[in-house]
Short mmCIF file of C-alpha atoms and ligand atoms in Angstrom, two decimals:
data_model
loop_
_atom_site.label_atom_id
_atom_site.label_comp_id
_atom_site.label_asym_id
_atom_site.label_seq_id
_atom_site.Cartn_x
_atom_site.Cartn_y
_atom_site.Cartn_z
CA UNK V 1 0.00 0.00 0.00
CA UNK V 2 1.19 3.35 -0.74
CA UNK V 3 0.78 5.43 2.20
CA UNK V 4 -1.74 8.92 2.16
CA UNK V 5 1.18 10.25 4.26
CA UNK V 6 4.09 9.32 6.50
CA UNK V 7 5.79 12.06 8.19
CA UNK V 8 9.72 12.52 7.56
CA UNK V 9 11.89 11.84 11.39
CA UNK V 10 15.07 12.51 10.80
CA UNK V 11 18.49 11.92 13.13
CA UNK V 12 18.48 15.09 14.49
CA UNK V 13 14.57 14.55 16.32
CA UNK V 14 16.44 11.59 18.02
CA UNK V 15 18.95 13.46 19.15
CA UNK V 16 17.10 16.02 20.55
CA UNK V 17 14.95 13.86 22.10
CA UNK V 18 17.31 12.20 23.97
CA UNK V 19 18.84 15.08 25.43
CA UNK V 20 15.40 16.50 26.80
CA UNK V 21 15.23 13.05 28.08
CA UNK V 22 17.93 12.80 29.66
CA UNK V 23 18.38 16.11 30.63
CA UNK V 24 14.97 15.28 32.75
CA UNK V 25 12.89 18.18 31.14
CA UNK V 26 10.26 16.36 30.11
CA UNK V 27 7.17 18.53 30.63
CA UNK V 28 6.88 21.99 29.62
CA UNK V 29 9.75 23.78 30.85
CA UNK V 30 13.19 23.60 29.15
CA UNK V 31 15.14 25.20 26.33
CA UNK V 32 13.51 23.48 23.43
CA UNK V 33 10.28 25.32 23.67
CA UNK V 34 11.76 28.56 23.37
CA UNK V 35 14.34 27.33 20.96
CA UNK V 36 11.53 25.90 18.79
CA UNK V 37 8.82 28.84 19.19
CA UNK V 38 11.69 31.42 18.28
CA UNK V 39 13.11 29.25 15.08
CA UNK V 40 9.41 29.01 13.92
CA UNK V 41 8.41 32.47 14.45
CA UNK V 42 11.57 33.84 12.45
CA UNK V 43 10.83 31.78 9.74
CA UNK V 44 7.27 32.95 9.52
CA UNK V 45 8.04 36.43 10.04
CA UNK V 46 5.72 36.72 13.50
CA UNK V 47 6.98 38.21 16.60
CA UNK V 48 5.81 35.95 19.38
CA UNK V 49 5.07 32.46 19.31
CA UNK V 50 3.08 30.36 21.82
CA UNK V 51 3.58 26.88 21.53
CA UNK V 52 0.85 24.72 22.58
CA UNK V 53 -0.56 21.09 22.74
CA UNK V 54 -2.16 20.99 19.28
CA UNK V 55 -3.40 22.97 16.11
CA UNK V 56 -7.40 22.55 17.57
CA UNK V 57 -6.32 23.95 21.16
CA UNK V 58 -4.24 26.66 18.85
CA UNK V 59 -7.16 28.07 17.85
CA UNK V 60 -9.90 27.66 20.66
CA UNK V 61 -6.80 29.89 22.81
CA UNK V 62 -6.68 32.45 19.38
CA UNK V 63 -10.75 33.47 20.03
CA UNK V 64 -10.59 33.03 24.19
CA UNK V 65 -7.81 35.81 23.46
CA UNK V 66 -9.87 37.84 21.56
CA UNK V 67 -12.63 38.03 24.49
CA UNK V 68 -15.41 38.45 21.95
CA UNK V 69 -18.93 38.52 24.01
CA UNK V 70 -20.94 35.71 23.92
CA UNK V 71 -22.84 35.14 21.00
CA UNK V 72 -20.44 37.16 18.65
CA UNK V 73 -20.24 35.65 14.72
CA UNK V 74 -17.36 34.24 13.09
CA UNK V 75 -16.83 33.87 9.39
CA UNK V 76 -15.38 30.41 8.96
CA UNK V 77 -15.12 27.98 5.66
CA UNK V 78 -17.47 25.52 5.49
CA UNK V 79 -14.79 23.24 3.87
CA UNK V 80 -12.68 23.02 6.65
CA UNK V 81 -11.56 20.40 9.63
CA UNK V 82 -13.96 20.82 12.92
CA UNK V 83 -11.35 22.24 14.89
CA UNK V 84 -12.31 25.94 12.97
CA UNK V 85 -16.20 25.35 14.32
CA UNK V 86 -14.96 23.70 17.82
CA UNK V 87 -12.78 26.74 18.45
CA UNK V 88 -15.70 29.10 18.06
CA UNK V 89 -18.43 26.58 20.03
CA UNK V 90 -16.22 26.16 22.95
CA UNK V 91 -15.71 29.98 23.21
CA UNK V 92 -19.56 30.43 23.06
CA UNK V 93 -19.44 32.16 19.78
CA UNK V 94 -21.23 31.08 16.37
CA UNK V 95 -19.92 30.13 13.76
CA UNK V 96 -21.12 31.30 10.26
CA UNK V 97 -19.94 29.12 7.22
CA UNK V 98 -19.08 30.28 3.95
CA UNK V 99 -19.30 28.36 0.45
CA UNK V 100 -15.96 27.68 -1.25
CA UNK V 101 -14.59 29.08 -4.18
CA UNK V 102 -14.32 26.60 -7.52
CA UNK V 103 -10.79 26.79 -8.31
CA UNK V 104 -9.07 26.82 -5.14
CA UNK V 105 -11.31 25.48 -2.78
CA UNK V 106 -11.11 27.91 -0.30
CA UNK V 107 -13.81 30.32 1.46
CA UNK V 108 -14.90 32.74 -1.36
CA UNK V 109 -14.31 35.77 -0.60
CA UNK V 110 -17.06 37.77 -2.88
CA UNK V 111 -19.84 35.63 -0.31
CA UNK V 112 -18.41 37.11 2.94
CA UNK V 113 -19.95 40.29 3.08
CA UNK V 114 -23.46 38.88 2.33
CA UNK V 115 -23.07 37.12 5.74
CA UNK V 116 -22.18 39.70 7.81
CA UNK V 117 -24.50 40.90 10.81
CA UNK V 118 -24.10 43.17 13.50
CA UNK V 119 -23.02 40.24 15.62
CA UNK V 120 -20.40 39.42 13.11
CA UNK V 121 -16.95 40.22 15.14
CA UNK V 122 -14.42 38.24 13.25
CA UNK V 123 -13.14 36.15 10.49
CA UNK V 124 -11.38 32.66 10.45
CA UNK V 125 -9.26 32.51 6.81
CA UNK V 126 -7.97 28.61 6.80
CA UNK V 127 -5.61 28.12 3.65
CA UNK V 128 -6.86 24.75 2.39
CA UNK V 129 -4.90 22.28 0.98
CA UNK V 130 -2.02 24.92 0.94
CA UNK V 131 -3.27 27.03 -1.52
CA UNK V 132 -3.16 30.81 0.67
CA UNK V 133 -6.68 33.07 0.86
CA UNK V 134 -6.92 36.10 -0.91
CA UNK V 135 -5.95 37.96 2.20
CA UNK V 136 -6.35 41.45 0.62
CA UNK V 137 -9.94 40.94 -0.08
CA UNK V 138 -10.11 39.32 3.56
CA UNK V 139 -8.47 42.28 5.23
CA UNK V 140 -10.69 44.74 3.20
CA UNK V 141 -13.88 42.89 4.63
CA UNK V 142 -12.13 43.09 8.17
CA UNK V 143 -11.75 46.81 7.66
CA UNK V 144 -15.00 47.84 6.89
CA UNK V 145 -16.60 45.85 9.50
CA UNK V 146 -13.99 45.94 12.36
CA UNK V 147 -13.52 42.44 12.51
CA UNK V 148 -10.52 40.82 14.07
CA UNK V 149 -8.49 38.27 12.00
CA UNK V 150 -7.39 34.75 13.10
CA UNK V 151 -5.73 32.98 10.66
CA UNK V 152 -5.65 29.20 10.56
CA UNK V 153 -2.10 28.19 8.33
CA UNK V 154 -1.94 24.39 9.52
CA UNK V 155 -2.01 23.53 5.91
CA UNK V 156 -0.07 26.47 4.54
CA UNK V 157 3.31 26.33 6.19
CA UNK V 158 5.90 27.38 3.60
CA UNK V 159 2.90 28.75 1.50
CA UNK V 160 2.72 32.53 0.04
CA UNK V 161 0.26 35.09 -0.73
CA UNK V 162 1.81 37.92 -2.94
CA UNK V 163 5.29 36.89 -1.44
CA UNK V 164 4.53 36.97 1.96
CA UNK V 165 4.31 33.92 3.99
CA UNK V 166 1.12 32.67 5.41
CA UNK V 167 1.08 32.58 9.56
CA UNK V 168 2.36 36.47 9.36
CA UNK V 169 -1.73 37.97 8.40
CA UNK V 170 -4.14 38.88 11.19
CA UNK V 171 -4.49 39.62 14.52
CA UNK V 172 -3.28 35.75 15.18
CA UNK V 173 -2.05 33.41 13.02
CA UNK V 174 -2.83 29.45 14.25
CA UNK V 175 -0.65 26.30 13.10
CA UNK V 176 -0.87 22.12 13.55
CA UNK V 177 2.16 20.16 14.36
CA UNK V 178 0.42 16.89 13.60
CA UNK V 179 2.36 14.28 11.98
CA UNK V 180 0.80 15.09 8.57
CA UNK V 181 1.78 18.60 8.48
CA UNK V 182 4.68 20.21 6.70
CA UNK V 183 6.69 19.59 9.85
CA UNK V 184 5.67 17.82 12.96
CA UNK V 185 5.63 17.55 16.64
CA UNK V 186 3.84 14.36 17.00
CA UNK V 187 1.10 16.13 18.27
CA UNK V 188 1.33 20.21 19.04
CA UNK V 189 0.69 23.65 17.62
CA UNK V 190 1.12 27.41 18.03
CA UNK V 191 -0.07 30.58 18.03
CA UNK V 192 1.76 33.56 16.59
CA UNK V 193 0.94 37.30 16.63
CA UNK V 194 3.12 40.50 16.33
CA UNK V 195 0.94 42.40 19.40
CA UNK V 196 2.98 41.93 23.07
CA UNK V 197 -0.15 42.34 24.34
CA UNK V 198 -1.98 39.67 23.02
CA UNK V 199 1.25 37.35 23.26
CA UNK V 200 1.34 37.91 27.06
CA UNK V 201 -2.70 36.94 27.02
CA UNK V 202 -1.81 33.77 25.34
CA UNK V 203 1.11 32.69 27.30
CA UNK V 204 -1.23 33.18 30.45
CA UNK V 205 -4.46 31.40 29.15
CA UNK V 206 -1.74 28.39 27.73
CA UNK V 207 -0.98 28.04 31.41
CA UNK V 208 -4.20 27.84 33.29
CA UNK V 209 -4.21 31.86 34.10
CA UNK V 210 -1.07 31.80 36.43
CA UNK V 211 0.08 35.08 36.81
CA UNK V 212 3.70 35.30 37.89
CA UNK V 213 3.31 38.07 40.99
CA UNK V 214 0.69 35.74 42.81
CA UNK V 215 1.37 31.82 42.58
CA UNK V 216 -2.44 30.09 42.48
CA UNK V 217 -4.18 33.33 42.63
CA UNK V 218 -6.39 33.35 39.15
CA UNK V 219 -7.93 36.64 37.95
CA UNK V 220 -9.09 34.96 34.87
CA UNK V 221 -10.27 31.20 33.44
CA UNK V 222 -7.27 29.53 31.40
CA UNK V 223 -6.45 26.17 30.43
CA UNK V 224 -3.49 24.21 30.27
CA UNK V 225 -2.84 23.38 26.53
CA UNK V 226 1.47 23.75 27.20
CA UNK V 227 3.86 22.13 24.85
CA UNK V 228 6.09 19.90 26.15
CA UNK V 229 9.78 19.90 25.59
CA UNK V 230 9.85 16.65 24.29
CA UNK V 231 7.54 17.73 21.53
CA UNK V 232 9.26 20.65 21.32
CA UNK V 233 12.76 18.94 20.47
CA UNK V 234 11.12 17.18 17.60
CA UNK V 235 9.87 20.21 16.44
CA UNK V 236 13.14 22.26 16.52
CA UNK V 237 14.88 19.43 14.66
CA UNK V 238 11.79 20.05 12.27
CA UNK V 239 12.10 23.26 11.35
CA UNK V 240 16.02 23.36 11.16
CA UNK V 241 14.59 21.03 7.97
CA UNK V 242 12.16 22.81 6.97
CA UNK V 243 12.86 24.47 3.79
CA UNK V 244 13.40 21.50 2.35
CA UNK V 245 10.55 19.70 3.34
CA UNK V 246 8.54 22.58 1.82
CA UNK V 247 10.75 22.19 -1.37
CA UNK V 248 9.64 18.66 -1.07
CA UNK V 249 6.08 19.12 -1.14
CA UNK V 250 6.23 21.68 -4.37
CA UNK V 251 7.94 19.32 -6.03
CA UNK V 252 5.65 16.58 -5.37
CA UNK V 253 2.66 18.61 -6.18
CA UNK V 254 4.49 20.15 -9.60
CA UNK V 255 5.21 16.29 -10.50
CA UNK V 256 1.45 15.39 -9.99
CA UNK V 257 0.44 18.04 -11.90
CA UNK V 258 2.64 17.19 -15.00
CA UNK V 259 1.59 13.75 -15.02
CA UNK V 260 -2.01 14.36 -14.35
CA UNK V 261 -2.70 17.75 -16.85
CA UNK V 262 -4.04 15.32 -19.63
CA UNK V 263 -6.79 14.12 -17.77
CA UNK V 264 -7.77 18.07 -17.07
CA UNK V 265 -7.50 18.96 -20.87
CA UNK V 266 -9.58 15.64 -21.35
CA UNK V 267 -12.13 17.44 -18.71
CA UNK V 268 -12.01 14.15 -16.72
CA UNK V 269 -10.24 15.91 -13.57
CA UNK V 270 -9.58 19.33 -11.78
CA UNK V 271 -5.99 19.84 -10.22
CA UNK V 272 -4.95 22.20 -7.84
CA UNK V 273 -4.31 25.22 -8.82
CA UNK V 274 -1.60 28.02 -8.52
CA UNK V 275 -3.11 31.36 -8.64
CA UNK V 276 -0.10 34.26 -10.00
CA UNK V 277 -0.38 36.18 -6.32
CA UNK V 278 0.15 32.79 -4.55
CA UNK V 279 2.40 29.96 -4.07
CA UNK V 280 1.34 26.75 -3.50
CA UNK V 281 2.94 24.09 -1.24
CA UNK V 282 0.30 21.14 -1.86
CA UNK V 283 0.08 19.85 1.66
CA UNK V 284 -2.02 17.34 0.24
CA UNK V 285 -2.47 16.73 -3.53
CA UNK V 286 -6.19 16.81 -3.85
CA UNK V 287 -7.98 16.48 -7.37
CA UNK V 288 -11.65 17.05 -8.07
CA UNK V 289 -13.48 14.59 -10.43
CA UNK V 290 -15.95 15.59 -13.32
CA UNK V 291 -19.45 14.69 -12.88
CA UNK V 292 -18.59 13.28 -16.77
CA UNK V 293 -15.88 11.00 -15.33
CA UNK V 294 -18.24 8.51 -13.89
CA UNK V 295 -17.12 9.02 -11.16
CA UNK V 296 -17.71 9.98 -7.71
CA UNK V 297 -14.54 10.15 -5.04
CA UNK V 298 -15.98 6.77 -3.27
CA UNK V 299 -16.22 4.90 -6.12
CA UNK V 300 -12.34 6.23 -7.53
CA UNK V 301 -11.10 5.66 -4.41
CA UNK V 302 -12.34 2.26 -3.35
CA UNK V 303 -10.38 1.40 -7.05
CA UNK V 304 -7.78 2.77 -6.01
CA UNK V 305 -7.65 1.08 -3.01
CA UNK V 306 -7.88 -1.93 -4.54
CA UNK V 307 -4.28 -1.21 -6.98
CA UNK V 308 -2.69 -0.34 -3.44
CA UNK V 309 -3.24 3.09 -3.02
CA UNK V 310 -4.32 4.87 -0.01
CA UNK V 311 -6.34 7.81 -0.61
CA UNK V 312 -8.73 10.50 1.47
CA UNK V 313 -11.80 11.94 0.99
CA UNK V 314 -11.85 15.86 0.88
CA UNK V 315 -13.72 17.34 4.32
CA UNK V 316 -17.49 16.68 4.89
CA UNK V 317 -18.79 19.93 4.87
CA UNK V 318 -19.50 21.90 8.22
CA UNK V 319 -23.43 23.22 7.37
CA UNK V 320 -24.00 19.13 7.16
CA UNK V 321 -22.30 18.12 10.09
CA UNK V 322 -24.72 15.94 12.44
CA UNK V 323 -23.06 16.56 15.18
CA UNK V 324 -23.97 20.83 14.86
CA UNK V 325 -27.79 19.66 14.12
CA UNK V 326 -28.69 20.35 17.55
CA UNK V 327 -27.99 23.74 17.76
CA UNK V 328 -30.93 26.16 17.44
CA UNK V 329 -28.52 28.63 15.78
CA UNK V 330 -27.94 25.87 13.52
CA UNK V 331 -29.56 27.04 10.38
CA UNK V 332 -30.65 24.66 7.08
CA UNK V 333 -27.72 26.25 4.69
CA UNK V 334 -27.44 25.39 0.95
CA UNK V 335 -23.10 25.97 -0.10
CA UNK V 336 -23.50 23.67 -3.14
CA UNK V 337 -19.58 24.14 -4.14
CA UNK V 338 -18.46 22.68 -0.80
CA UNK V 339 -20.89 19.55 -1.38
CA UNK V 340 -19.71 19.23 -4.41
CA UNK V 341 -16.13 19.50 -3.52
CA UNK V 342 -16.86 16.44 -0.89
CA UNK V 343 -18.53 14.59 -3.42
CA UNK V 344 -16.33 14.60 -6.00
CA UNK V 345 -13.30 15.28 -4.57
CA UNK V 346 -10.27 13.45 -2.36
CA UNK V 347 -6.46 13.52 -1.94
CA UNK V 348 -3.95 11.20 -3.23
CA UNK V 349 -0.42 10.58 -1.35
CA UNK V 350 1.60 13.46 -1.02
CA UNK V 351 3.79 12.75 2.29
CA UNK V 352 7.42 13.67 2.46
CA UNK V 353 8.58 10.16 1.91
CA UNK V 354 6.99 9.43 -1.19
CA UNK V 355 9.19 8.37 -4.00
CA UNK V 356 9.18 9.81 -7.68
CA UNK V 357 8.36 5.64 -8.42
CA UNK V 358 5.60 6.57 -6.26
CA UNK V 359 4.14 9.17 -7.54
CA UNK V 360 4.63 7.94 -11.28
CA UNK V 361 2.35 4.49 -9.94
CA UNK V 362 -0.23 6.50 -8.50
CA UNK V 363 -0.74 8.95 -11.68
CA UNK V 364 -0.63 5.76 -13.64
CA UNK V 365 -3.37 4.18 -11.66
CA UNK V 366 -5.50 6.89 -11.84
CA UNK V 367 -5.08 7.08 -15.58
CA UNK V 368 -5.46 3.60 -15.98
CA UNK V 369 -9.16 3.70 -13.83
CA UNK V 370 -10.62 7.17 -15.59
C1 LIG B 1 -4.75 19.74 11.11
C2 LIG B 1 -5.57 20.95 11.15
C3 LIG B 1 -6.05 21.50 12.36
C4 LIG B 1 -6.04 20.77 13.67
O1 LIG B 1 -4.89 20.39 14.17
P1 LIG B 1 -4.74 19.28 15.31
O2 LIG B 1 -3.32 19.47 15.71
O3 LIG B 1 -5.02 17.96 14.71
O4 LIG B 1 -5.69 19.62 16.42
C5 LIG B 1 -6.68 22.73 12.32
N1 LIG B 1 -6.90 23.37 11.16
C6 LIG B 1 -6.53 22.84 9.99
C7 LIG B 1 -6.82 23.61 8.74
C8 LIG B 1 -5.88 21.61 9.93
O5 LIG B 1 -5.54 21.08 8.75
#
């Protein structure tokens, strides 16, 4: 079987591990947190980073900093993970999904405003698949309705919008560490922001509201989502590396996309796309089947399966989620391009070990089936 994804561990994670190990900082003091929040920050372009325990807890600490009042509206994607909605339900605010856009899958930006109440108080840009957000449009929106920004980059990292990276927009900027992410912690995340205000918040709320003056007095409810070191030294080892597992991932998605352009000029298939403001790291390598094909993504990828290929299915939409039927606020939506995305649409291996051999069998396959 040829894996969806396998994340790359190289010597150095061993290493490092070892040494926090040994070293007996092993929870969530000790120099590899700062080491790693500092290397990742510079190579964003943020100020202050706040390591934490994963990419969800990243952003449900992002809107408890924002201290919006109960109630308040976020603009989220639709065709996102959960974590975006979770982050906004455990902070008591609403979330308000938003249909994609055809070409690059992400929230469409012209379909925003339309949304946007009184209530409204911020926006949740999440760069799917790798492909970045049209932030100035985003930004514009933000403007006019003085709406704070919290940007979700788990699936960006490396990515660009007009040559700046993705992580450095918005009030903060939210990453995953999980071990199918650019680079990897295991499990972790962080939060990055260029305001010392809001990175002293953070670091506070991380660490169940201890303030420094009064051990176990607690003005304020925090939680304890800390990093610990041992994550951290995988991570630092991670992003020493991590230009080139970026380069990796372009050139992975560039090969797919030489290989596969026949079956979009034969209107079988849509690739990814590289829009000229962006660039486009292809976390994961999704395509998006014609209708004409005959086709849907769970018949393609049960063949697949079947010639040894492990595949995913794109992300159920959020307006359809069972789970958020429940909710009075919940209301009967109708964002056909993010249906249609989950219907017809699903990733094919694109992890940092895969092989050009690889890649060249799984194009093949999916030639060979359409
Ligand atoms: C992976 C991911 C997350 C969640 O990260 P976890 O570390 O698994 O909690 C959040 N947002 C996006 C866009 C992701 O891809």
């Amino acid at each position: 079987m040829i894996p969806v994804n396998e994340p790359y561990i190289g010597e150095k994670e061993i290493e490092y591990v070892n040494e926090a190990i040994k070293t007996g900082w092993i929870s969530s003091e000790g120099k590899f947190i700062k080491a790693f929040e500092e290397r990742f920050a510079g190579y964003i372009g943020r100020k202050y980073a706040i390591a934490v325990n994963n990419g969800t807890n990243a952003l449900i600490l992002a809107l408890k900093a924002m201290d919006l009042p109960a109630g308040s509206e976020v603009i989220i994607p639709s065709f996102t993970i959960i974590s975006c909605a979770l982050a906004c339900i455990y902070n008591n605010l609403i979330p308000v999904f938003i249909d994609s856009e055809k070409e690059t899958w992400n929230m469409d930006v012209f379909k925003i405003e339309g949304k946007i109440t009184e209530k409204t108080k911020a926006i949740m840009p999440v760069h799917i698949y790798g492909h970045p957000v049209d932030m100035d449009a985003v930004f514009k929106i933000a403007k006019r309705h003085n709406l704070f920004i919290i940007e979700d980059f788990a699936e960006a990292i490396g990515s660009e919008y007009k040559g700046r990276r993705c992580g450095s927009f918005g009030d903060i900027s939210c990453v995953s560490f999980y071990a199918n992410k650019a680079i990897t912690t295991g499990e972790g995340g962080i939060c990055l922001t260029d305001d010392s205000r809001i990175a002293e918040r953070l670091k506070r709320l991380r660490n169940l509201a201890f303030v420094p003056e009064k051990r176990f007095i607690h003005y304020e409810l925090g939680f304890n989502f800390r990093m610990t070191n041992i994550q951290a030294a995988i991570g630092l080892a991670q992003v020493e590396r991590i230009e080139e597992h970026v380069k990796r991932k372009v050139v992975i998605g560039k090969r797919y996309t030489m290989i596969l352009k026949e079956l979009e000029e034969k209107e079988l298939i849509r690739l990814p796309v590289e829009k000229e403001w962006a660039k486009n790291t292809y976390w994961m390598y999704g395509i998006v089947l014609n209708s004409s094909s005959g086709f849907d993504a769970e018949s393609a990828m049960k063949m697949l399966s079947e010639k040894g290929i492990q595949t995913r299915p794109f992300f159920y939409p959020m307006h359809l989620q069972p789970a958020f039927r429940s909710f009075s606020w919940f209301k009967e939506e109708d964002l056909p391009v993010s249906e249609k995305l989950y219907n017809y649409g699903f990733y094919l291996p694109s992890g940092l070990t895969l092989s050009e051999d690889n890649i060249r069998k799984v194009a093949g396959a999916l030639k060979e089936i359409l």
